[in-house]
Short mmCIF file of C-alpha atoms in Angstrom, two decimals:
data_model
loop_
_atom_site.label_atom_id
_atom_site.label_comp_id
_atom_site.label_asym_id
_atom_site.label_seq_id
_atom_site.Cartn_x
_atom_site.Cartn_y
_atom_site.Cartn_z
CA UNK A 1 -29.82 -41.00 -14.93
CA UNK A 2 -26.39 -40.84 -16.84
CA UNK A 3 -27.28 -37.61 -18.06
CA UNK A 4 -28.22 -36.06 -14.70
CA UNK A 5 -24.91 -37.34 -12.99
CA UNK A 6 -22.62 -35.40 -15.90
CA UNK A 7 -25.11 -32.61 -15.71
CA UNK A 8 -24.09 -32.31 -11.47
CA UNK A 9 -20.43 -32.86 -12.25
CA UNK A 10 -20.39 -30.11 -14.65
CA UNK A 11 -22.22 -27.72 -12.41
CA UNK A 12 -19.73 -28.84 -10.08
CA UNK A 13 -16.87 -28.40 -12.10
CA UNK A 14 -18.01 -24.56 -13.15
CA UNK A 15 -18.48 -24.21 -9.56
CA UNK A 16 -14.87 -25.20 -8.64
CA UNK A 17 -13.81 -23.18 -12.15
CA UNK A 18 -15.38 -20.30 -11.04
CA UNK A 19 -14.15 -20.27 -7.34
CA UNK A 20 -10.43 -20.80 -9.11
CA UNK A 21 -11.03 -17.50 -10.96
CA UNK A 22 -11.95 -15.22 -8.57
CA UNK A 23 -8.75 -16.63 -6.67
CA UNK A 24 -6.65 -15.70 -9.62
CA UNK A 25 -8.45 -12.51 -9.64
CA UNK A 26 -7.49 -11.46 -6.30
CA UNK A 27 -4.01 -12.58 -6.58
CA UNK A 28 -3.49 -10.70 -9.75
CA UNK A 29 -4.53 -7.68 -8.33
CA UNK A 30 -3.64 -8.22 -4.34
CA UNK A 31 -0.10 -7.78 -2.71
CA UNK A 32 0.53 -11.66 -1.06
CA UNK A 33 1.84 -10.06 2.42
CA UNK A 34 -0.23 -7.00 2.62
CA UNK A 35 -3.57 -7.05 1.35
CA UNK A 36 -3.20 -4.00 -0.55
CA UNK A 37 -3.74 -3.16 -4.08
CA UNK A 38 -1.20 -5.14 -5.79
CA UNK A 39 1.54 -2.63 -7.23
CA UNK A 40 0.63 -2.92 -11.34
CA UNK A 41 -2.68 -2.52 -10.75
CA UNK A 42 -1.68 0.63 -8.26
CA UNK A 43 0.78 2.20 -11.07
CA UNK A 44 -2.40 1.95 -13.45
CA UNK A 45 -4.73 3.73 -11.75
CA UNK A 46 -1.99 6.34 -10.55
CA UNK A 47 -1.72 6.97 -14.16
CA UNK A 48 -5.30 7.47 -14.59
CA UNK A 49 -5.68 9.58 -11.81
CA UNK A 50 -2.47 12.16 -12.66
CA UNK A 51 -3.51 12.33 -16.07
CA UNK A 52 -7.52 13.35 -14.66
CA UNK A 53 -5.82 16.07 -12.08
CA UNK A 54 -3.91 17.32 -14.89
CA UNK A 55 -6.95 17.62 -16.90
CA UNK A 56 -9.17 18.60 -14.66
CA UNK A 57 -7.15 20.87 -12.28
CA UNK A 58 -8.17 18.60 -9.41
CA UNK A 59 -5.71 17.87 -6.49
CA UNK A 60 -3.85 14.78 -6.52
CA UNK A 61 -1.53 14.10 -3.84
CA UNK A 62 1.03 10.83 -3.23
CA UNK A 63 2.95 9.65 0.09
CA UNK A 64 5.59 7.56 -0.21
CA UNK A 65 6.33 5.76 3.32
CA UNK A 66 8.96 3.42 4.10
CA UNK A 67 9.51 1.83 7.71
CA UNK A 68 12.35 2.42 9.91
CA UNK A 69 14.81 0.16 11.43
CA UNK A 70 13.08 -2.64 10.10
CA UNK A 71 16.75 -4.57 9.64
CA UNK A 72 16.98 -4.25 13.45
CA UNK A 73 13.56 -6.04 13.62
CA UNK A 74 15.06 -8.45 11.34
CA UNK A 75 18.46 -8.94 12.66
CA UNK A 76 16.75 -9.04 16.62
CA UNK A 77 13.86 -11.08 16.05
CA UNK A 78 14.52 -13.32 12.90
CA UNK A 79 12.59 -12.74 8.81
CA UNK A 80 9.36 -13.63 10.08
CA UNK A 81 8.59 -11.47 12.39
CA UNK A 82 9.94 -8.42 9.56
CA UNK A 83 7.64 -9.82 7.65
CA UNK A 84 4.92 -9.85 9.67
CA UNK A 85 5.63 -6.47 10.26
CA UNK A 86 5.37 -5.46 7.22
CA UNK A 87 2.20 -7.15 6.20
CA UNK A 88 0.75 -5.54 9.75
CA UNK A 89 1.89 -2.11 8.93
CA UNK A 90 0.34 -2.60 5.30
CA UNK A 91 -2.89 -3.46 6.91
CA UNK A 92 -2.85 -0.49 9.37
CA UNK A 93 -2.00 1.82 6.25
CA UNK A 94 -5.50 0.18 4.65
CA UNK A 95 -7.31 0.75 7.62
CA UNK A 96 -5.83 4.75 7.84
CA UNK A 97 -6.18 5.47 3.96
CA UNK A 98 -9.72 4.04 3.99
CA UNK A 99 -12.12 5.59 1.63
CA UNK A 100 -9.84 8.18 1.29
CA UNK A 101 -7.44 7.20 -1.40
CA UNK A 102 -5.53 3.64 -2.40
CA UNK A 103 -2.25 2.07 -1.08
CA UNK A 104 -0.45 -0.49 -2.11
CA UNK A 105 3.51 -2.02 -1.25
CA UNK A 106 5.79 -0.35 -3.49
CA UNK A 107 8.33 -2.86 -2.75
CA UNK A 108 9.58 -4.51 0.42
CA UNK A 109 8.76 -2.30 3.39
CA UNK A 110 7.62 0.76 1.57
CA UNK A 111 4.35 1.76 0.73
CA UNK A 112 2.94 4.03 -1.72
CA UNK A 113 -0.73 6.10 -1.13
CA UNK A 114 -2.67 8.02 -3.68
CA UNK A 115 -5.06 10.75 -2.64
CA UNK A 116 -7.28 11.43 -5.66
CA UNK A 117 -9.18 15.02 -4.78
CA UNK A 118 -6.73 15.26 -1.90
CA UNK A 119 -4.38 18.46 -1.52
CA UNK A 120 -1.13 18.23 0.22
CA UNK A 121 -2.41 19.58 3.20
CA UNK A 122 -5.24 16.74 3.34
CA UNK A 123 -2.42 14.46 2.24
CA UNK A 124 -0.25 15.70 5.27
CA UNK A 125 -2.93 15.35 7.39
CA UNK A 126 -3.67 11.47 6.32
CA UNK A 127 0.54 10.99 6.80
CA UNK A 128 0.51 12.10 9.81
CA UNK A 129 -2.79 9.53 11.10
CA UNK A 130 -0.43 6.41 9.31
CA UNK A 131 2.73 7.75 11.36
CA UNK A 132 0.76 8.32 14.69
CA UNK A 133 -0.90 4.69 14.01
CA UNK A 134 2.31 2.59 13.51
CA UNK A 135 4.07 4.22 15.93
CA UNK A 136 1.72 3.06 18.72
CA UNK A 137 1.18 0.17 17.49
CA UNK A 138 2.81 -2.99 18.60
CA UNK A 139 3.18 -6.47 16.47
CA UNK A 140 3.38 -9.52 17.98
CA UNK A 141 4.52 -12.88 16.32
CA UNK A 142 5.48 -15.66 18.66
CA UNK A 143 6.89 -14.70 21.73
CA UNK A 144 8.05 -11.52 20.82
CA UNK A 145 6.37 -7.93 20.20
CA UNK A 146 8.32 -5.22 18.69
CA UNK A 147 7.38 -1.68 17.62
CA UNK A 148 7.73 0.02 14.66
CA UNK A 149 8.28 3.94 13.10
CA UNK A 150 7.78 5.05 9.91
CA UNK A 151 8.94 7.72 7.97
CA UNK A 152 6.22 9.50 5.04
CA UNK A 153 7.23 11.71 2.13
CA UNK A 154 4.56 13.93 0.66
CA UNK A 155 3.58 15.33 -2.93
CA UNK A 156 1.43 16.97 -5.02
CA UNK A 157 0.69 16.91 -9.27
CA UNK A 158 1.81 20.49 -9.93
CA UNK A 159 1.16 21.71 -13.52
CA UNK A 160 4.69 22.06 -14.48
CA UNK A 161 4.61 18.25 -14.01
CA UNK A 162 5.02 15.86 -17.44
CA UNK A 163 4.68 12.63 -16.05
CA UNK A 164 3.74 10.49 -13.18
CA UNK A 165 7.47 9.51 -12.28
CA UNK A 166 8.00 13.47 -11.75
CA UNK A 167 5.45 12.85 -8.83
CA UNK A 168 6.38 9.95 -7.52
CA UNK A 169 9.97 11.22 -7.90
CA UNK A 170 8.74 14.90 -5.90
CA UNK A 171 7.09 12.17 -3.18
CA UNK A 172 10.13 10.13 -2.93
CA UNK A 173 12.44 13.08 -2.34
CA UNK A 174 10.36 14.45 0.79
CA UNK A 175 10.77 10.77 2.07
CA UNK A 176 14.43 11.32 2.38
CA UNK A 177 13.98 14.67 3.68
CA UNK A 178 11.77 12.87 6.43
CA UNK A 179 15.07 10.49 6.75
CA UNK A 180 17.23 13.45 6.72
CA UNK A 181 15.39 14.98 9.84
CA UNK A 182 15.41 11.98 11.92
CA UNK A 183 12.79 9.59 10.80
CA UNK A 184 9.55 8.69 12.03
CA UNK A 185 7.88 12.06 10.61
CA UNK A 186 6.01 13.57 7.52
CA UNK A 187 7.78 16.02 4.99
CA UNK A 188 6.57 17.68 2.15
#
């Protein structure tokens, strides 16, 4: 009998190990807010991917996205409901990007998407979906719904291109030309 009752609490105790691991699992590789791909893990496969198109000659395309007036949000309505915002607008981003490609939260409310086999103009295309989708979307937290607009910068590996950072740098500079134009819109 004694050595059936530590045999159940050490199938119990792998159980409960086990079930502790694949928590650990998905918070190393999950954003808390979001859901997405947690940003290291994001980066990593970026890396792999830009170094296959580069290889390969296959299209690779990145947006860079970043929320607008999300301080108003905040100052109106309080940090919680920003953050909610954010974590909804990460989910909708999922949801859009699908099977498509990967996105993950780049850092507190912008996002970063990579389209593996995508060209620009597929890339564009996906942008503009995530734009339409936030923008009529509403979040609700409490008592209060607000809206939200975001604003997408679009690029391409080229073959002139040494690195990943030149990408995400070529992505990051059509998200201030987005800014530049008035927000809420995709530039390439």
């Amino acid at each position: 009998v004694g050595y059936a009752m530590q045999r159940i609490r050490l199938e119990r105790a792998n159980a409960e190990l086990g079930e502790a691991n694949a928590l650990l699992a998905r918070q190393a590789t999950t954003d808390p807010l979001t859901g997405l791909m947690a940003k290291h893990r994001f980066d990593a496969m970026l890396s792999q991917a830009f170094d296959s198109a580069l290889a390969d000659g296959r299209p690779l395309s990145v947006l860079m996205l970043d929320m607008d007036g999300l301080r108003s949000i905040n100052d109106r309505h309080g940090h919680p409901m920003g953050a909610h915002t954010i974590a909804e607008v990460g989910q909708l981003i999922g949801r859009v990007v699908g099977l498509h490609g990967e996105a993950c939260r780049f850092g507190g409310d912008e996002f970063s998407v990579q389209l593996a086999g995508s060209p620009v103009a597929v890339a564009r295309r996906i942008g503009e979906r995530i734009r339409q989708a936030v923008q009529e979307a509403s979040f609700a937290l409490g008592d209060a719904t607000v809206t939200a607009t975001i604003s997408i910068g679009v690029a391409d590996v080229t073959p002139a291109m040494q690195s990943v950072r030149e990408l995400v740098s070529a992505a990051d500079l059509a998200l201030y030309r987005a800014k530049d134009a008035g927000r809420n819109r995709v530039s390439d």
